């Protein structure tokens, strides 16, 4: 049960000037809700104003790239956090969605020139998902918190000025 985390932040995370979008799937909503609440609460702790946290939903994780792209085109959005929970069933459906969504979300940030945070849990069991969503007291933590910190760091470091300067 390894959660090494991304280590210490290398700068003060200040979200006070940022506008962050969360696009989340609705499948496995109990886990999704815990991840999204953890993410929103951490964004607020980092200074992101409530009115600058935009939340949108899509049916399932397969729709995350489309939903995230539709939000990312808005120039005022500094970063998109895409959240989904895939739980392995008895067919290869899980594998095909996991890989395709991962690839598309990675590509999206370069197409849009802004951070798209990978908030897709690809779990073999519901228990694995709950552990990573902070739903088991005293065990592991809520990855939604990590994704909020990642969004603020990346948007702060690679914000509009960086994009304007280097993505011509
Ligand atoms: N099984 C899970 C799904 N499946 C639904 C797909 O994501 C998609 O919405 C459908 O195939 C229509 O295009 N989605 C999840 O987010 N999590 C799952 O465990
Ligand atoms: C991730 C999925 O799509 C999966 O939960 C669907 O279950 P199954 O593979 O049994 O159809």
mmCIF file of C-alpha atoms and ligand atoms in Angstrom:
data_model
loop_
_atom_site.group_PDB
_atom_site.id
_atom_site.type_symbol
_atom_site.label_atom_id
_atom_site.label_comp_id
_atom_site.label_asym_id
_atom_site.label_seq_id
_atom_site.Cartn_x
_atom_site.Cartn_y
_atom_site.Cartn_z
ATOM 1 C CA UNK A 1 0.000 0.000 0.000
ATOM 2 C CA UNK A 2 2.452 2.603 -1.195
ATOM 3 C CA UNK A 3 1.703 6.293 -1.140
ATOM 4 C CA UNK A 4 5.019 8.087 -1.460
ATOM 5 C CA UNK A 5 3.511 11.448 -2.475
ATOM 6 C CA UNK A 6 5.266 14.170 -4.386
ATOM 7 C CA UNK A 7 7.504 15.454 -1.586
ATOM 8 C CA UNK A 8 7.792 18.950 -0.192
ATOM 9 C CA UNK A 9 6.508 21.861 -2.239
ATOM 10 C CA UNK A 10 9.351 23.929 -3.704
ATOM 11 C CA UNK A 11 7.459 27.205 -3.382
ATOM 12 C CA UNK A 12 4.677 28.824 -1.413
ATOM 13 C CA UNK A 13 1.412 27.776 -3.026
ATOM 14 C CA UNK A 14 -0.811 30.826 -3.511
ATOM 15 C CA UNK A 15 -4.058 30.250 -5.359
ATOM 16 C CA UNK A 16 -5.536 33.694 -4.674
ATOM 17 C CA UNK A 17 -5.241 34.821 -8.294
ATOM 18 C CA UNK A 18 -6.140 31.503 -9.909
ATOM 19 C CA UNK A 19 -9.330 30.143 -11.463
ATOM 20 C CA UNK A 20 -9.461 26.357 -11.311
ATOM 21 C CA UNK A 21 -11.970 23.995 -12.959
ATOM 22 C CA UNK A 22 -12.830 20.553 -11.613
ATOM 23 C CA UNK A 23 -14.417 18.189 -14.125
ATOM 24 C CA UNK A 24 -15.564 14.966 -12.489
ATOM 25 C CA UNK A 25 -17.283 11.773 -13.602
ATOM 26 C CA UNK A 26 -20.406 10.596 -11.765
ATOM 27 C CA UNK A 27 -19.676 6.842 -11.736
ATOM 28 C CA UNK A 28 -18.817 5.524 -8.215
ATOM 29 C CA UNK A 29 -20.265 8.750 -6.817
ATOM 30 C CA UNK A 30 -19.551 8.003 -3.132
ATOM 31 C CA UNK A 31 -15.824 7.910 -3.856
ATOM 32 C CA UNK A 32 -16.052 10.786 -6.325
ATOM 33 C CA UNK A 33 -17.787 12.969 -3.734
ATOM 34 C CA UNK A 34 -15.011 12.369 -1.197
ATOM 35 C CA UNK A 35 -12.294 13.163 -3.745
ATOM 36 C CA UNK A 36 -14.036 16.333 -4.969
ATOM 37 C CA UNK A 37 -14.763 17.628 -1.463
ATOM 38 C CA UNK A 38 -11.145 17.036 -0.453
ATOM 39 C CA UNK A 39 -9.968 18.816 -3.590
ATOM 40 C CA UNK A 40 -12.237 21.834 -3.145
ATOM 41 C CA UNK A 41 -11.391 22.223 0.525
ATOM 42 C CA UNK A 42 -7.643 22.185 -0.226
ATOM 43 C CA UNK A 43 -8.041 24.684 -3.080
ATOM 44 C CA UNK A 44 -9.763 27.058 -0.644
ATOM 45 C CA UNK A 45 -7.019 26.504 1.949
ATOM 46 C CA UNK A 46 -4.515 27.531 -0.727
ATOM 47 C CA UNK A 47 -6.385 30.778 -1.288
ATOM 48 C CA UNK A 48 -8.440 29.979 -4.388
ATOM 49 C CA UNK A 49 -11.641 32.013 -4.089
ATOM 50 C CA UNK A 50 -14.875 29.995 -4.005
ATOM 51 C CA UNK A 51 -16.169 31.855 -7.048
ATOM 52 C CA UNK A 52 -13.015 30.826 -8.888
ATOM 53 C CA UNK A 53 -13.597 27.106 -8.384
ATOM 54 C CA UNK A 54 -15.688 25.869 -11.293
ATOM 55 C CA UNK A 55 -17.211 22.371 -11.016
ATOM 56 C CA UNK A 56 -18.621 20.455 -13.964
ATOM 57 C CA UNK A 57 -19.619 16.805 -14.308
ATOM 58 C CA UNK A 58 -19.654 14.154 -17.033
ATOM 59 C CA UNK A 59 -21.342 10.724 -16.980
ATOM 60 C CA UNK A 60 -18.234 8.548 -16.741
ATOM 61 C CA UNK A 61 -14.453 8.655 -16.918
ATOM 62 C CA UNK A 62 -14.504 7.980 -20.640
ATOM 63 C CA UNK A 63 -16.106 11.428 -21.040
ATOM 64 C CA UNK A 64 -13.443 13.245 -18.993
ATOM 65 C CA UNK A 65 -11.278 14.292 -21.975
ATOM 66 C CA UNK A 66 -14.248 15.857 -23.791
ATOM 67 C CA UNK A 67 -15.576 17.560 -20.663
ATOM 68 C CA UNK A 68 -12.122 18.792 -19.678
ATOM 69 C CA UNK A 69 -11.431 20.128 -23.165
ATOM 70 C CA UNK A 70 -14.747 21.977 -23.215
ATOM 71 C CA UNK A 71 -13.775 23.728 -19.987
ATOM 72 C CA UNK A 72 -10.083 24.240 -20.767
ATOM 73 C CA UNK A 73 -10.836 26.343 -23.865
ATOM 74 C CA UNK A 74 -12.055 29.079 -21.537
ATOM 75 C CA UNK A 75 -9.054 31.415 -21.404
ATOM 76 C CA UNK A 76 -9.876 32.459 -17.845
ATOM 77 C CA UNK A 77 -9.315 28.913 -16.522
ATOM 78 C CA UNK A 78 -5.766 28.458 -15.243
ATOM 79 C CA UNK A 79 -5.886 24.688 -14.732
ATOM 80 C CA UNK A 80 -8.324 21.787 -15.040
ATOM 81 C CA UNK A 81 -8.502 18.930 -12.527
ATOM 82 C CA UNK A 82 -10.061 15.834 -14.160
ATOM 83 C CA UNK A 83 -11.450 13.422 -11.558
ATOM 84 C CA UNK A 84 -12.790 9.914 -12.205
ATOM 85 C CA UNK A 85 -12.910 6.524 -10.490
ATOM 86 C CA UNK A 86 -12.506 3.426 -12.620
ATOM 87 C CA UNK A 87 -13.002 0.088 -10.843
ATOM 88 C CA UNK A 88 -12.060 -3.113 -12.648
ATOM 89 C CA UNK A 89 -14.983 -5.354 -13.554
ATOM 90 C CA UNK A 90 -14.953 -8.728 -15.282
ATOM 91 C CA UNK A 91 -14.124 -7.583 -18.822
ATOM 92 C CA UNK A 92 -11.387 -5.570 -20.510
ATOM 93 C CA UNK A 93 -13.562 -2.411 -20.405
ATOM 94 C CA UNK A 94 -11.468 -1.071 -17.520
ATOM 95 C CA UNK A 95 -8.188 -1.419 -19.393
ATOM 96 C CA UNK A 96 -9.394 0.283 -22.544
ATOM 97 C CA UNK A 97 -10.911 3.238 -20.708
ATOM 98 C CA UNK A 98 -7.940 3.648 -18.365
ATOM 99 C CA UNK A 99 -5.362 3.814 -21.128
ATOM 100 C CA UNK A 100 -7.349 5.930 -23.582
ATOM 101 C CA UNK A 101 -8.410 8.509 -20.995
ATOM 102 C CA UNK A 102 -4.873 8.742 -19.625
ATOM 103 C CA UNK A 103 -3.436 9.389 -23.070
ATOM 104 C CA UNK A 104 -6.076 11.951 -23.972
ATOM 105 C CA UNK A 105 -5.736 13.924 -20.745
ATOM 106 C CA UNK A 106 -1.967 14.027 -21.155
ATOM 107 C CA UNK A 107 -2.308 15.285 -24.730
ATOM 108 C CA UNK A 108 -4.949 17.827 -23.766
ATOM 109 C CA UNK A 109 -2.641 19.923 -21.620
ATOM 110 C CA UNK A 110 -0.216 20.393 -24.513
ATOM 111 C CA UNK A 111 -3.032 21.165 -26.953
ATOM 112 C CA UNK A 112 -4.451 23.727 -24.534
ATOM 113 C CA UNK A 113 -1.138 24.983 -23.158
ATOM 114 C CA UNK A 114 -2.380 24.728 -19.595
ATOM 115 C CA UNK A 115 -2.183 22.146 -16.782
ATOM 116 C CA UNK A 116 -4.673 19.265 -16.838
ATOM 117 C CA UNK A 117 -4.284 17.392 -13.557
ATOM 118 C CA UNK A 118 -4.639 13.599 -13.753
ATOM 119 C CA UNK A 119 -7.262 12.744 -11.155
ATOM 120 C CA UNK A 120 -8.228 9.314 -12.473
ATOM 121 C CA UNK A 121 -8.184 6.478 -9.946
ATOM 122 C CA UNK A 122 -7.718 3.135 -11.752
ATOM 123 C CA UNK A 123 -8.538 0.623 -9.032
ATOM 124 C CA UNK A 124 -8.935 -3.130 -8.955
ATOM 125 C CA UNK A 125 -11.383 -2.966 -6.032
ATOM 126 C CA UNK A 126 -13.729 -0.486 -4.366
ATOM 127 C CA UNK A 127 -11.577 -0.810 -1.236
ATOM 128 C CA UNK A 128 -8.530 0.464 -3.134
ATOM 129 C CA UNK A 129 -10.571 3.455 -4.301
ATOM 130 C CA UNK A 130 -11.881 4.260 -0.806
ATOM 131 C CA UNK A 131 -8.357 4.134 0.618
ATOM 132 C CA UNK A 132 -7.213 6.748 -1.916
ATOM 133 C CA UNK A 133 -10.219 8.989 -1.345
ATOM 134 C CA UNK A 134 -9.665 9.388 2.396
ATOM 135 C CA UNK A 135 -12.696 7.242 3.205
ATOM 136 C CA UNK A 136 -10.886 4.827 5.552
ATOM 137 C CA UNK A 137 -9.951 6.639 8.782
ATOM 138 C CA UNK A 138 -6.262 6.353 9.666
ATOM 139 C CA UNK A 139 -5.322 4.748 6.344
ATOM 140 C CA UNK A 140 -3.645 6.459 3.370
ATOM 141 C CA UNK A 141 -5.101 9.841 2.398
ATOM 142 C CA UNK A 142 -7.363 11.736 0.011
ATOM 143 C CA UNK A 143 -5.700 12.165 -3.396
ATOM 144 C CA UNK A 144 -8.081 15.053 -4.077
ATOM 145 C CA UNK A 145 -5.871 17.080 -1.746
ATOM 146 C CA UNK A 146 -2.781 16.221 -3.819
ATOM 147 C CA UNK A 147 -4.502 17.177 -7.047
ATOM 148 C CA UNK A 148 -5.508 20.570 -5.662
ATOM 149 C CA UNK A 149 -1.907 21.322 -4.654
ATOM 150 C CA UNK A 150 -0.655 20.114 -8.026
ATOM 151 C CA UNK A 151 -3.102 22.391 -9.874
ATOM 152 C CA UNK A 152 -2.078 25.482 -7.884
ATOM 153 C CA UNK A 153 1.640 24.759 -8.320
ATOM 154 C CA UNK A 154 1.453 24.062 -12.042
ATOM 155 C CA UNK A 155 -0.860 26.982 -12.786
ATOM 156 C CA UNK A 156 1.358 29.313 -10.756
ATOM 157 C CA UNK A 157 4.564 28.122 -12.446
ATOM 158 C CA UNK A 158 3.261 27.706 -15.987
ATOM 159 C CA UNK A 159 0.553 30.328 -16.075
ATOM 160 C CA UNK A 160 -0.473 32.800 -18.771
ATOM 161 C CA UNK A 161 2.891 34.570 -19.054
ATOM 162 C CA UNK A 162 4.714 31.273 -19.558
ATOM 163 C CA UNK A 163 2.149 30.097 -22.080
ATOM 164 C CA UNK A 164 2.217 33.367 -23.988
ATOM 165 C CA UNK A 165 6.021 33.436 -24.019
ATOM 166 C CA UNK A 166 6.669 29.839 -25.032
ATOM 167 C CA UNK A 167 3.686 28.408 -26.833
ATOM 168 C CA UNK A 168 3.697 30.664 -29.893
HETATM 169 N N1 LIG B 1 -17.192 1.233 -15.337
HETATM 170 C C1 LIG B 1 -16.915 2.578 -15.122
HETATM 171 C C2 LIG B 1 -17.268 3.557 -16.054
HETATM 172 N N2 LIG B 1 -17.901 3.194 -17.207
HETATM 173 C C3 LIG B 1 -18.629 4.151 -18.036
HETATM 174 C C4 LIG B 1 -17.705 4.850 -19.055
HETATM 175 O O1 LIG B 1 -16.799 5.727 -18.408
HETATM 176 C C5 LIG B 1 -18.553 5.676 -20.039
HETATM 177 O O2 LIG B 1 -19.294 6.647 -19.320
HETATM 178 C C6 LIG B 1 -19.513 4.814 -20.847
HETATM 179 O O3 LIG B 1 -18.784 3.750 -21.447
HETATM 180 C C7 LIG B 1 -20.215 5.631 -21.940
HETATM 181 O O4 LIG B 1 -19.289 6.225 -22.800
HETATM 182 N N3 LIG B 1 -16.965 4.854 -15.843
HETATM 183 C C8 LIG B 1 -16.311 5.237 -14.683
HETATM 184 O O5 LIG B 1 -16.033 6.428 -14.486
HETATM 185 N N4 LIG B 1 -15.963 4.289 -13.756
HETATM 186 C C9 LIG B 1 -16.242 2.970 -13.941
HETATM 187 O O6 LIG B 1 -15.889 2.123 -13.070
HETATM 188 C C1 LIG B 2 -14.377 0.171 -15.555
HETATM 189 C C2 LIG B 2 -15.573 -0.502 -16.103
HETATM 190 O O1 LIG B 2 -16.085 -0.147 -17.132
HETATM 191 C C3 LIG B 2 -16.063 -1.740 -15.416
HETATM 192 O O2 LIG B 2 -16.479 -1.366 -14.118
HETATM 193 C C4 LIG B 2 -17.224 -2.390 -16.174
HETATM 194 O O3 LIG B 2 -17.439 -3.655 -15.582
HETATM 195 P P1 LIG B 2 -17.397 -4.961 -16.552
HETATM 196 O O4 LIG B 2 -15.984 -5.055 -17.085
HETATM 197 O O5 LIG B 2 -17.739 -6.128 -15.628
HETATM 198 O O6 LIG B 2 -18.420 -4.744 -17.648
#
